[in-house]
mmCIF file of C-alpha atoms in Angstrom:
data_model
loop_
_atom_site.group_PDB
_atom_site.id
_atom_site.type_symbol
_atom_site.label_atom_id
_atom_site.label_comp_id
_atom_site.label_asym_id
_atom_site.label_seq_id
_atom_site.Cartn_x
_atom_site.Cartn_y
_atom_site.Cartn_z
ATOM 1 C CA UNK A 1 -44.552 -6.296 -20.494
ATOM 2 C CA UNK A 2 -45.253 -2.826 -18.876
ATOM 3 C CA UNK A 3 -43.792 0.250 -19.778
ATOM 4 C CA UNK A 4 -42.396 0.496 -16.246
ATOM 5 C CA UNK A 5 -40.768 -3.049 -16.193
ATOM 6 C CA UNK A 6 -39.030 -2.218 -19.484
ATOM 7 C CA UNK A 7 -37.849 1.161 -17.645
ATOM 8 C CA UNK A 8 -36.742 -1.116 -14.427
ATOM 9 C CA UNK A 9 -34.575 -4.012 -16.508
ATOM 10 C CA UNK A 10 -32.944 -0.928 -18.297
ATOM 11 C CA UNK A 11 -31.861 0.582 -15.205
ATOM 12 C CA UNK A 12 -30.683 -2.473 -13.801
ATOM 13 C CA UNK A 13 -28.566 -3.304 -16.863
ATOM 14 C CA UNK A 14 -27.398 -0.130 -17.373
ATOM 15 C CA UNK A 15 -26.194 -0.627 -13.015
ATOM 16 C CA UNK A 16 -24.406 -3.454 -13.842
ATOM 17 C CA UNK A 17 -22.322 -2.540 -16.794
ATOM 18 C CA UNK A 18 -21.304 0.713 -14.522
ATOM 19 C CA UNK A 19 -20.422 -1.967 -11.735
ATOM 20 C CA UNK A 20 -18.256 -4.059 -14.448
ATOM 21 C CA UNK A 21 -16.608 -1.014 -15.237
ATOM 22 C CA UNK A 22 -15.882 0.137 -12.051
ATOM 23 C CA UNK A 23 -14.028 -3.100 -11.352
ATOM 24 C CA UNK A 24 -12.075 -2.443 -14.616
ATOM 25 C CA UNK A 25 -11.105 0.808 -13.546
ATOM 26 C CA UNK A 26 -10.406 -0.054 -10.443
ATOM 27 C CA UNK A 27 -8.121 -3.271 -11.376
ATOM 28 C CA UNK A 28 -6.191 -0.300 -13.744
ATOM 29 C CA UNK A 29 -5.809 1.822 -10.557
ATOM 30 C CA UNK A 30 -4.408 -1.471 -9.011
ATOM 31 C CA UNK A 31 -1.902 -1.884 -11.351
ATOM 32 C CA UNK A 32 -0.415 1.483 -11.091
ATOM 33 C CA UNK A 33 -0.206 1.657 -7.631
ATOM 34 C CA UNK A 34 1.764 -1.889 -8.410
ATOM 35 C CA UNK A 35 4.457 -0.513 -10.562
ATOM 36 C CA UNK A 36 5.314 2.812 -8.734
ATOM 37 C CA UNK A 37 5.050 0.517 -5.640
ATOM 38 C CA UNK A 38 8.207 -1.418 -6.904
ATOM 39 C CA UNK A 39 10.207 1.803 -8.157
ATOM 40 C CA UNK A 40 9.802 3.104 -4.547
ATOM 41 C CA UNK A 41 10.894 0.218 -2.788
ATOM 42 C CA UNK A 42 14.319 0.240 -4.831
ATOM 43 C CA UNK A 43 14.617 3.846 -4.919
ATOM 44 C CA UNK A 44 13.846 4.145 -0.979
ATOM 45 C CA UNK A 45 15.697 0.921 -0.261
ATOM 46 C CA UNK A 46 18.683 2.683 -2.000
ATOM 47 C CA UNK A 47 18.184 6.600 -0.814
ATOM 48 C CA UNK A 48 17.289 5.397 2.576
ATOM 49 C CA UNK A 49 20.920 3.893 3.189
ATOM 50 C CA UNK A 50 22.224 7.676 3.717
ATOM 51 C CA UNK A 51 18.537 9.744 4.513
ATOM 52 C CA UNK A 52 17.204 9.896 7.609
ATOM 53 C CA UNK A 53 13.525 7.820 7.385
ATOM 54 C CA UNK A 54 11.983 10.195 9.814
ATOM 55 C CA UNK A 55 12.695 13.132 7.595
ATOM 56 C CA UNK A 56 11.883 11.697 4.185
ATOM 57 C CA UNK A 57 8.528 10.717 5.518
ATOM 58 C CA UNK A 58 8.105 14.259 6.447
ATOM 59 C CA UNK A 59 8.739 15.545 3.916
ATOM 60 C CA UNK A 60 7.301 13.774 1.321
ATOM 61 C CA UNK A 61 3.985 13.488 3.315
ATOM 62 C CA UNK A 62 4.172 16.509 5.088
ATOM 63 C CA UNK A 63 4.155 19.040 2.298
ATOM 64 C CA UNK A 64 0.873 17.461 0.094
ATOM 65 C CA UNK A 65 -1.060 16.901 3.337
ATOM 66 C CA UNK A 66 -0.843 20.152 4.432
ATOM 67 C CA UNK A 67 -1.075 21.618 0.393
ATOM 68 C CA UNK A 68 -4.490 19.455 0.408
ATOM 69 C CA UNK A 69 -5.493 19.985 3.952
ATOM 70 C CA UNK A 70 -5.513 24.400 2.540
ATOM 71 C CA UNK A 71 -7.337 23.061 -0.088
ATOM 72 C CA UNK A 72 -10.131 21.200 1.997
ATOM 73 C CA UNK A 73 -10.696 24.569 4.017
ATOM 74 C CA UNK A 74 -10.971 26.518 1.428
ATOM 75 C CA UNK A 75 -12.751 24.620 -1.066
ATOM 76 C CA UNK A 76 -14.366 21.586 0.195
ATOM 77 C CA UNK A 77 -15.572 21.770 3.754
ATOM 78 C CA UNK A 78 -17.980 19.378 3.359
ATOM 79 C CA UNK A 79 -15.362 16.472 2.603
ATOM 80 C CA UNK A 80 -13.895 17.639 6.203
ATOM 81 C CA UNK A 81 -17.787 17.863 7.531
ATOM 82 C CA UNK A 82 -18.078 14.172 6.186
ATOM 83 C CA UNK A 83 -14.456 12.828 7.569
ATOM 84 C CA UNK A 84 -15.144 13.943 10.988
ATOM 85 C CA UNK A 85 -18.867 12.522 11.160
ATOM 86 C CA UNK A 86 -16.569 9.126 11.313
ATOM 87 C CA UNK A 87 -14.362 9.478 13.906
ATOM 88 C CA UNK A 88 -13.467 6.122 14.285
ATOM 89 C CA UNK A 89 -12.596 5.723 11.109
ATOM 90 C CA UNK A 90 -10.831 8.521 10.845
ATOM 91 C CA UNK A 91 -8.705 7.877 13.405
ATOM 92 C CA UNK A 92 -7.943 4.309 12.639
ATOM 93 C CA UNK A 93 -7.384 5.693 9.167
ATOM 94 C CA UNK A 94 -4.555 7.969 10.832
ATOM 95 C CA UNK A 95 -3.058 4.941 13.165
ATOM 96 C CA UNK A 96 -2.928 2.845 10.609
ATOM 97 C CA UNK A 97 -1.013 4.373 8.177
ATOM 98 C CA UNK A 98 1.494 6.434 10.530
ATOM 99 C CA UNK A 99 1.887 2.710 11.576
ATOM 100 C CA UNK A 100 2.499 1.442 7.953
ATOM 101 C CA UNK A 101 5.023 4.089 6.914
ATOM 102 C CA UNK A 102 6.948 4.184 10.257
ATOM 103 C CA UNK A 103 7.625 0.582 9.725
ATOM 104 C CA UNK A 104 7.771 0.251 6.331
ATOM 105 C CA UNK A 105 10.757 2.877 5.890
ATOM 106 C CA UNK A 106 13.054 0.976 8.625
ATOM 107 C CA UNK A 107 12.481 -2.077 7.066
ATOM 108 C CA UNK A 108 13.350 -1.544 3.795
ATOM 109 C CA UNK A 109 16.784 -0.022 5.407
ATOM 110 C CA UNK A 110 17.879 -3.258 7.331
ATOM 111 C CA UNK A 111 16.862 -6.219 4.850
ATOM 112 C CA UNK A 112 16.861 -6.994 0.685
ATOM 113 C CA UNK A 113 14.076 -4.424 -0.978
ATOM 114 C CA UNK A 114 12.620 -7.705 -2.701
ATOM 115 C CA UNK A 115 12.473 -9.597 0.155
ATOM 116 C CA UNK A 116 11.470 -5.944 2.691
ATOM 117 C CA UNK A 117 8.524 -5.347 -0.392
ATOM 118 C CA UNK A 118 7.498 -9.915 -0.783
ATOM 119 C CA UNK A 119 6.722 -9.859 2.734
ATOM 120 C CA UNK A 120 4.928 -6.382 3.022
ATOM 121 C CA UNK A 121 3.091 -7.243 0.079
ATOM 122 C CA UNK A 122 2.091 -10.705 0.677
ATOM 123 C CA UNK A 123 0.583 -10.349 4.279
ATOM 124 C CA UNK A 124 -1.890 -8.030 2.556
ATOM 125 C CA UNK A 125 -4.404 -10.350 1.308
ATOM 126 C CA UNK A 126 -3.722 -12.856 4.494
ATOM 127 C CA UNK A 127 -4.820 -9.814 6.864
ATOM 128 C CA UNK A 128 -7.636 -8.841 4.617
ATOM 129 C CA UNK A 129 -9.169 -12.377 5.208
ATOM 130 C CA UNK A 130 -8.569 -12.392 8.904
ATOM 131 C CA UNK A 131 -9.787 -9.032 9.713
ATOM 132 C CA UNK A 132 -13.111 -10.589 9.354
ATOM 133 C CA UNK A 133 -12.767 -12.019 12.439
ATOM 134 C CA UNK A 134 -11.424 -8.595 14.493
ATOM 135 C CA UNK A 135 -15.139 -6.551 13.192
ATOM 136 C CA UNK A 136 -14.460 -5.702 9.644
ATOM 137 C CA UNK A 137 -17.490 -7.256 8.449
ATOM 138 C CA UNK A 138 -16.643 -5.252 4.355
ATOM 139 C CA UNK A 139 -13.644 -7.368 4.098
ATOM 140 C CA UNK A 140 -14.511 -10.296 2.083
ATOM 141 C CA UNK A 141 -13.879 -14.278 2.509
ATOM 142 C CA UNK A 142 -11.346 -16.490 0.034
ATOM 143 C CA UNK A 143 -13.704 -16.459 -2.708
ATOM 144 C CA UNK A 144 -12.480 -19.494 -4.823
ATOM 145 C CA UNK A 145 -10.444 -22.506 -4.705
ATOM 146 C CA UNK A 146 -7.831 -20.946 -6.479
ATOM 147 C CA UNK A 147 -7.298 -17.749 -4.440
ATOM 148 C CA UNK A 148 -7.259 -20.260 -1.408
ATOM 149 C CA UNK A 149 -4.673 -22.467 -3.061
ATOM 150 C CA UNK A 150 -2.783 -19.049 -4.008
ATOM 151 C CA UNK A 151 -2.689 -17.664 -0.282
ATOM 152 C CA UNK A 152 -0.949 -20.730 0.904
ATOM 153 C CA UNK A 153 1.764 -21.005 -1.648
ATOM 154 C CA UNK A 154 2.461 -17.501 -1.392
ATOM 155 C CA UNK A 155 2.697 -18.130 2.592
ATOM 156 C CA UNK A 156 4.955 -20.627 1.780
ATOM 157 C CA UNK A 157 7.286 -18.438 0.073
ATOM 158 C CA UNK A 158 7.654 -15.817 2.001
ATOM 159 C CA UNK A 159 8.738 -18.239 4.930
ATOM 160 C CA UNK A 160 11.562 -19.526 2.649
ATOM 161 C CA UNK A 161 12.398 -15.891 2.135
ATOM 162 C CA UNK A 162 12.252 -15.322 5.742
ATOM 163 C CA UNK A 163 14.308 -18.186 6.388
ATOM 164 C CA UNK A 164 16.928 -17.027 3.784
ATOM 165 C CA UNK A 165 17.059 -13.848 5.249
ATOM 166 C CA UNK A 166 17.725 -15.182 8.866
ATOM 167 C CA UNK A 167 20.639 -18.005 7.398
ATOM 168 C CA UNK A 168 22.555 -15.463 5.660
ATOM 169 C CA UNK A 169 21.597 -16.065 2.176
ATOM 170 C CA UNK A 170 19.651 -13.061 1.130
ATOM 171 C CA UNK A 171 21.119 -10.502 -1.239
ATOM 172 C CA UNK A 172 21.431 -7.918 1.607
ATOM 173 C CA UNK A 173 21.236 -7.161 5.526
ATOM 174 C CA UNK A 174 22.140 -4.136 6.875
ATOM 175 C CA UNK A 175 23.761 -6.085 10.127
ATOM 176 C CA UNK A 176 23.290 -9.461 11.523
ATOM 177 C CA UNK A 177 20.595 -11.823 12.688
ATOM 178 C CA UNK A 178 18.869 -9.513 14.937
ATOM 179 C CA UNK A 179 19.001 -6.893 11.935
ATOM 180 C CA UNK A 180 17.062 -9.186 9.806
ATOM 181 C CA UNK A 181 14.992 -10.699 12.099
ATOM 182 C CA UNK A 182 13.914 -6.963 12.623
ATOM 183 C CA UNK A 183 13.730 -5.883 9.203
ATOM 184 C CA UNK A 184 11.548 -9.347 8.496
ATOM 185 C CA UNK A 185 9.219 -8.323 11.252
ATOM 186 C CA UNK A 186 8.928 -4.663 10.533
ATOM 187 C CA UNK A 187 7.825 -5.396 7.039
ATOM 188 C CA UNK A 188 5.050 -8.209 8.078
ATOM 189 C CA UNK A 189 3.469 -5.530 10.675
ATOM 190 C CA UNK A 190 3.305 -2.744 7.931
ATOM 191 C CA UNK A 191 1.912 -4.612 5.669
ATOM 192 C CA UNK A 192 -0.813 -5.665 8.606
ATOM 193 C CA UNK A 193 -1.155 -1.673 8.911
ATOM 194 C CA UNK A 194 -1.983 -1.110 4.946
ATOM 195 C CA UNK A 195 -4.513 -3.708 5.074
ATOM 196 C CA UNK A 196 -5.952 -1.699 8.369
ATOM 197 C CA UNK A 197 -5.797 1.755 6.001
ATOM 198 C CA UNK A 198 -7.093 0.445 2.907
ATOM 199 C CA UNK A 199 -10.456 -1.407 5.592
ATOM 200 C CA UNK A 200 -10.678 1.921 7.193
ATOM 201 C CA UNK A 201 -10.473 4.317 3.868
ATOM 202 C CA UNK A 202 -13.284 1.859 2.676
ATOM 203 C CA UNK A 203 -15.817 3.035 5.663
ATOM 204 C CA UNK A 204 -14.741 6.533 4.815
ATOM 205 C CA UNK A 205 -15.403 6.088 1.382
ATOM 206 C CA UNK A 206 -18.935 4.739 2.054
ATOM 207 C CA UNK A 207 -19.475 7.427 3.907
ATOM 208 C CA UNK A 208 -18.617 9.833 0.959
ATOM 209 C CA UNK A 209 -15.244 10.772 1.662
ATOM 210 C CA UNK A 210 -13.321 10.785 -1.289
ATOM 211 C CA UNK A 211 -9.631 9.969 -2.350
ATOM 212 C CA UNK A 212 -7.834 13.328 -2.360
ATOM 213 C CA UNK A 213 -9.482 13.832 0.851
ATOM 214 C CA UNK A 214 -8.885 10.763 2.266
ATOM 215 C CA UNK A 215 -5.144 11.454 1.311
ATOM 216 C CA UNK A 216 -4.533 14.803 3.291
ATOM 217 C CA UNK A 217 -6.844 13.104 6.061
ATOM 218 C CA UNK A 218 -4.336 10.192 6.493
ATOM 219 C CA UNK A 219 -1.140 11.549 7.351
ATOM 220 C CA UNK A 220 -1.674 14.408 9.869
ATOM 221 C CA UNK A 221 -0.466 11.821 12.288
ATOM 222 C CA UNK A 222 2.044 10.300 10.774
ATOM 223 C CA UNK A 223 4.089 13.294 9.967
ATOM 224 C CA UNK A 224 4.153 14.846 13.617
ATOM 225 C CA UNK A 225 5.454 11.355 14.838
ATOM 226 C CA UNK A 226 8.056 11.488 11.769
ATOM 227 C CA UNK A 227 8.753 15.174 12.560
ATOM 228 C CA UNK A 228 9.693 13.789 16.601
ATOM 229 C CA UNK A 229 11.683 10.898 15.020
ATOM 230 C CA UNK A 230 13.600 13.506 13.033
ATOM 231 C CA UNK A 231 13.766 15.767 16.002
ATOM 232 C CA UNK A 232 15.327 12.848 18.476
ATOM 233 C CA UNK A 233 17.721 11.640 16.116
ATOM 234 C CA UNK A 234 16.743 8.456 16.078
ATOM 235 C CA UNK A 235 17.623 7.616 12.260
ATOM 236 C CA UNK A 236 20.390 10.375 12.185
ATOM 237 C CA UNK A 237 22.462 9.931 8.837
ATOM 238 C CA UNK A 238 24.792 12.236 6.761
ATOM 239 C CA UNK A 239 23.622 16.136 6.677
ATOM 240 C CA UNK A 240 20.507 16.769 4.794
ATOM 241 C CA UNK A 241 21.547 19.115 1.384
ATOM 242 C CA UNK A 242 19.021 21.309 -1.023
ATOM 243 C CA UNK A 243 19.712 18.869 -3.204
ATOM 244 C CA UNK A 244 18.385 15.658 -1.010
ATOM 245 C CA UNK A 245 14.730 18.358 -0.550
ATOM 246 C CA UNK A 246 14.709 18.385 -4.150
ATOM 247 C CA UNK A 247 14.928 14.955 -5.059
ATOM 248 C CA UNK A 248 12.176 14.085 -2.249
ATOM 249 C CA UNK A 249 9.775 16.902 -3.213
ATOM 250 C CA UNK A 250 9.658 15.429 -6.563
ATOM 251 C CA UNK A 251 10.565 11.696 -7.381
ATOM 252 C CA UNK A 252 10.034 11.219 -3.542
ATOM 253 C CA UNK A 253 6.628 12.494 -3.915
ATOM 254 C CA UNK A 254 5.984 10.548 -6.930
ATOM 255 C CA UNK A 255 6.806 7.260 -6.321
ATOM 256 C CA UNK A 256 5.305 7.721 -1.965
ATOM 257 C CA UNK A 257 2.614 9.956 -2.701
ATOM 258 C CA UNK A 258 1.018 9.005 -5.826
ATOM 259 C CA UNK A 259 0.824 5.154 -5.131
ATOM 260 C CA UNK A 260 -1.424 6.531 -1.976
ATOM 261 C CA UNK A 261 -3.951 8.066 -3.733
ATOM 262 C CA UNK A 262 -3.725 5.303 -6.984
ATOM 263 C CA UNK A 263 -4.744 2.819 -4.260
ATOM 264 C CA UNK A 264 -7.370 5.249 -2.646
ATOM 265 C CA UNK A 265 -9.011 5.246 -6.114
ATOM 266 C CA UNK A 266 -9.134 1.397 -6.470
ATOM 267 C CA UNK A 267 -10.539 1.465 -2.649
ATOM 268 C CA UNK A 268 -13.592 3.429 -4.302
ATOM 269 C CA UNK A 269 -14.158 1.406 -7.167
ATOM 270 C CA UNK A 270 -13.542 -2.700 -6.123
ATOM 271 C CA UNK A 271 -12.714 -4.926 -3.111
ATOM 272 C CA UNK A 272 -9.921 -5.013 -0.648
ATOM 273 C CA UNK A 273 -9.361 -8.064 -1.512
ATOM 274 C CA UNK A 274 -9.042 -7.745 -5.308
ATOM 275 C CA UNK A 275 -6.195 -4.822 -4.784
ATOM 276 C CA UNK A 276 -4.357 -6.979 -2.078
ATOM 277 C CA UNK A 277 -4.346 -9.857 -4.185
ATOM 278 C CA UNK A 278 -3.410 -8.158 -7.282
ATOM 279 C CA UNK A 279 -0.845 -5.721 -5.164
ATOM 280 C CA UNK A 280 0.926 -8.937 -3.777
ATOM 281 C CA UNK A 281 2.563 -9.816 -7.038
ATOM 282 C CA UNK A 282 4.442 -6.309 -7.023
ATOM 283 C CA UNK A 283 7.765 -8.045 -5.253
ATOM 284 C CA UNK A 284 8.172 -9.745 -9.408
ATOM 285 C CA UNK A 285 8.873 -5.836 -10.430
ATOM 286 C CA UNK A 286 11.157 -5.031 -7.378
ATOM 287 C CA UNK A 287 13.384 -8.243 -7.977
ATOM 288 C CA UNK A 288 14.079 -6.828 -11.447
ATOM 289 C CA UNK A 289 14.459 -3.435 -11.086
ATOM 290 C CA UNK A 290 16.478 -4.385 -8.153
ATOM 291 C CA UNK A 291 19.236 -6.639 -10.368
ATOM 292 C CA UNK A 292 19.132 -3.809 -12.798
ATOM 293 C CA UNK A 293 19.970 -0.977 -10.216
ATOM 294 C CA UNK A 294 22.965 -3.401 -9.160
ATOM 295 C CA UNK A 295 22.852 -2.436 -5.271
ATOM 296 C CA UNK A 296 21.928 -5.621 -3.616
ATOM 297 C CA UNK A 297 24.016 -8.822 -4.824
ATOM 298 C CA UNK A 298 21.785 -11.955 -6.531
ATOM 299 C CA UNK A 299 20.955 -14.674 -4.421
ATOM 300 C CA UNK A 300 20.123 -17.992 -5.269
ATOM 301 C CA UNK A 301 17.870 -18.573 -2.061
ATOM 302 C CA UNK A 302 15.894 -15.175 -2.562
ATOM 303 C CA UNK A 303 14.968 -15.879 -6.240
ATOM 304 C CA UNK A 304 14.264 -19.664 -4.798
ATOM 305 C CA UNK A 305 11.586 -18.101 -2.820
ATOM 306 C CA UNK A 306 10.172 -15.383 -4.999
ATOM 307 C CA UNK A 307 9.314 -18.039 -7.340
ATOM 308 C CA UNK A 308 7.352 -19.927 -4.778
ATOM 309 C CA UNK A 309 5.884 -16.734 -4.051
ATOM 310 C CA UNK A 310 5.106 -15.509 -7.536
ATOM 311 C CA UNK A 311 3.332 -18.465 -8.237
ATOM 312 C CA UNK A 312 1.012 -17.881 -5.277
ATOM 313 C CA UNK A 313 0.773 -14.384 -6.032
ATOM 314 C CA UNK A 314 -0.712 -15.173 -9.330
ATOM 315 C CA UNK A 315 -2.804 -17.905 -8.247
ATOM 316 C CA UNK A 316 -4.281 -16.037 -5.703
ATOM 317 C CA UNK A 317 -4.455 -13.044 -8.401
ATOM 318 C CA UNK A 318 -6.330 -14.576 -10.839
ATOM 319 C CA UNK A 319 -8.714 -16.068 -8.289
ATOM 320 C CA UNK A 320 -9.169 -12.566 -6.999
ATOM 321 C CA UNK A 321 -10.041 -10.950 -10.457
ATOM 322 C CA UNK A 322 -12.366 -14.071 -11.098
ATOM 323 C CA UNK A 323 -13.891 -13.517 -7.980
ATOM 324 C CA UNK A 324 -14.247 -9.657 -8.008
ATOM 325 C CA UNK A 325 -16.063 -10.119 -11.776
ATOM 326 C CA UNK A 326 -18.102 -12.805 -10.857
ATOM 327 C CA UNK A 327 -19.504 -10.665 -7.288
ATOM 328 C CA UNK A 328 -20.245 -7.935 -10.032
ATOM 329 C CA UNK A 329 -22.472 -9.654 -12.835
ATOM 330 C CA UNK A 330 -24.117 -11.240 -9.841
ATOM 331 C CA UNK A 331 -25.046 -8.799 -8.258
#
């Protein structure tokens, strides 16, 4: 054996333990965008009840886009340079997630967080598959048997949820049918926006865009259509206090901010479909924390379907982790 073929199987070992760590690290970043995730959704689904939607989302967005935006100027022009050499994705990196958070924030208002969160969650990894077919050629196919068998089950238990939710037997719903039905739909479209954000941060991340710029790049749009929201009135509540700023600026920003930029980070280091798969068993968190905060009553019908649902969401999960492992010593 040659010198230079020694050299060559070095390199390519030493590639593919960096690849096997990247997927660990990225699976980490997974799991805590999973867990503040679920504190948000019961501390929103609470808060929300008596904030106006418009101006939390302003807020909490607002002030870190435009802190990193200063920052980009100043400091790293070339991650702007880089951002706006992909328009397209930068825009439909902008659409997607005013879309997301727009709809996301109402919905978690008119239905149960658990059942607001199962739904958001769980369409995740069922868009990620189809947007193969609508030009996102990165998005990967059901890898396994087991992820396949997992996406189905879990389909199957957010319709029981859905159907809950529409009888009357949910833990909460802010109104009647046409409240739910709303709140059901809301949730299923901003979930098809996240998987549109997390496709389009991928091309921008190819294109060496990184997360914290990715983050300030995201929400320009977003917050001028919450700041018109606010403006209209058009989720007017009880008068906004220091107090309510405070709490926003700083658990607000935690538990909405951070879980942006945890997930940007997985983006960069393994599939879509590995951090929609693993993100879709996040509704098992909310359900608890949501019993222990004591807001929403317990129903029989809604823990019926979350256990349909968590055993899809695991399925699918462990097929997804299989899968992502397996791409990675392959390749």
């Amino acid at each position: 054996m040659s010198p230079d073929s020694g050299s060559a199987s070095s390199e390519a070992e030493a590639s593919q333990q960096q690849r096997q760590r990247n997927e660990v690290h990225g699976i980490l970043w997974c799991f805590v965008f999973l867990v503040l995730d679920a504190l948000q959704a019961v501390f929103f689904g609470s808060y929300l009840q008596r904030m106006d939607a418009f101006f939390t989302g302003a807020l909490v967005f607002g002030v870190p886009t435009v802190l990193i935006l200063l920052w980009l100027c100043l400091r790293e022009r070339e991650q702007l340079r880089l951002a706006l050499a992909n328009p397209a994705s930068l825009i439909g990196l902008n659409v997607t997630a005013a879309g997301a958070w727009l709809t996301y924030l109402i919905a978690l208002q008119l239905v149960e967080p658990a059942i607001a969160f199962t739904l958001f969650s769980g369409i995740l990894p069922i868009a990620a598959v189809a947007s193969r077919r609508f030009g996102f050629t990165e998005a990967l196919p059901v890898r396994n048997r087991l992820e396949a068998v997992g996406h189905i089950i879990l389909v199957l238990g957010m319709l029981v949820l859905a159907v809950g939710t529409l009888a009357g037997y949910s833990g909460f719903v802010r109104g009647g049918f046409l409240a739910g039905a709303a709140g059901l739909f809301l949730a299923i479209v901003s979930g098809v926006f996240i998987t549109g954000m997390l496709l389009y941060g991928g091309r921008l991340d190819n294109g060496g865009v990184r997360p914290l710029a990715q983050f300030g790049l995201r929400f320009p749009l977003y917050v001028v259509l919450a700041l018109i929201g606010y403006w209209m009135g058009i989720d007017a509540k009880d008068p906004i206090t220091s107090q309510d700023i405070l709490i926003l600026l700083t658990i607000g920003s935690l538990l909405l901010a951070f879980p942006i930029y945890a997930v940007q980070k997985a983006v960069s280091l393994t599939s879509t479909l590995t951090i929609t798969a693993i993100a879709a068993a996040g509704p098992l968190v909310v359900f608890v924390l949501q019993m222990v905060e004591g807001r929403v009553d317990y129903s029989a019908a809604t823990a019926f379907g979350l256990a349909i649902y968590f055993t899809g969401a695991i399925a699918a999960a462990l097929g997804g982790v299989k899968g992502s492992v397996s791409r990675s010593v392959a390749t």
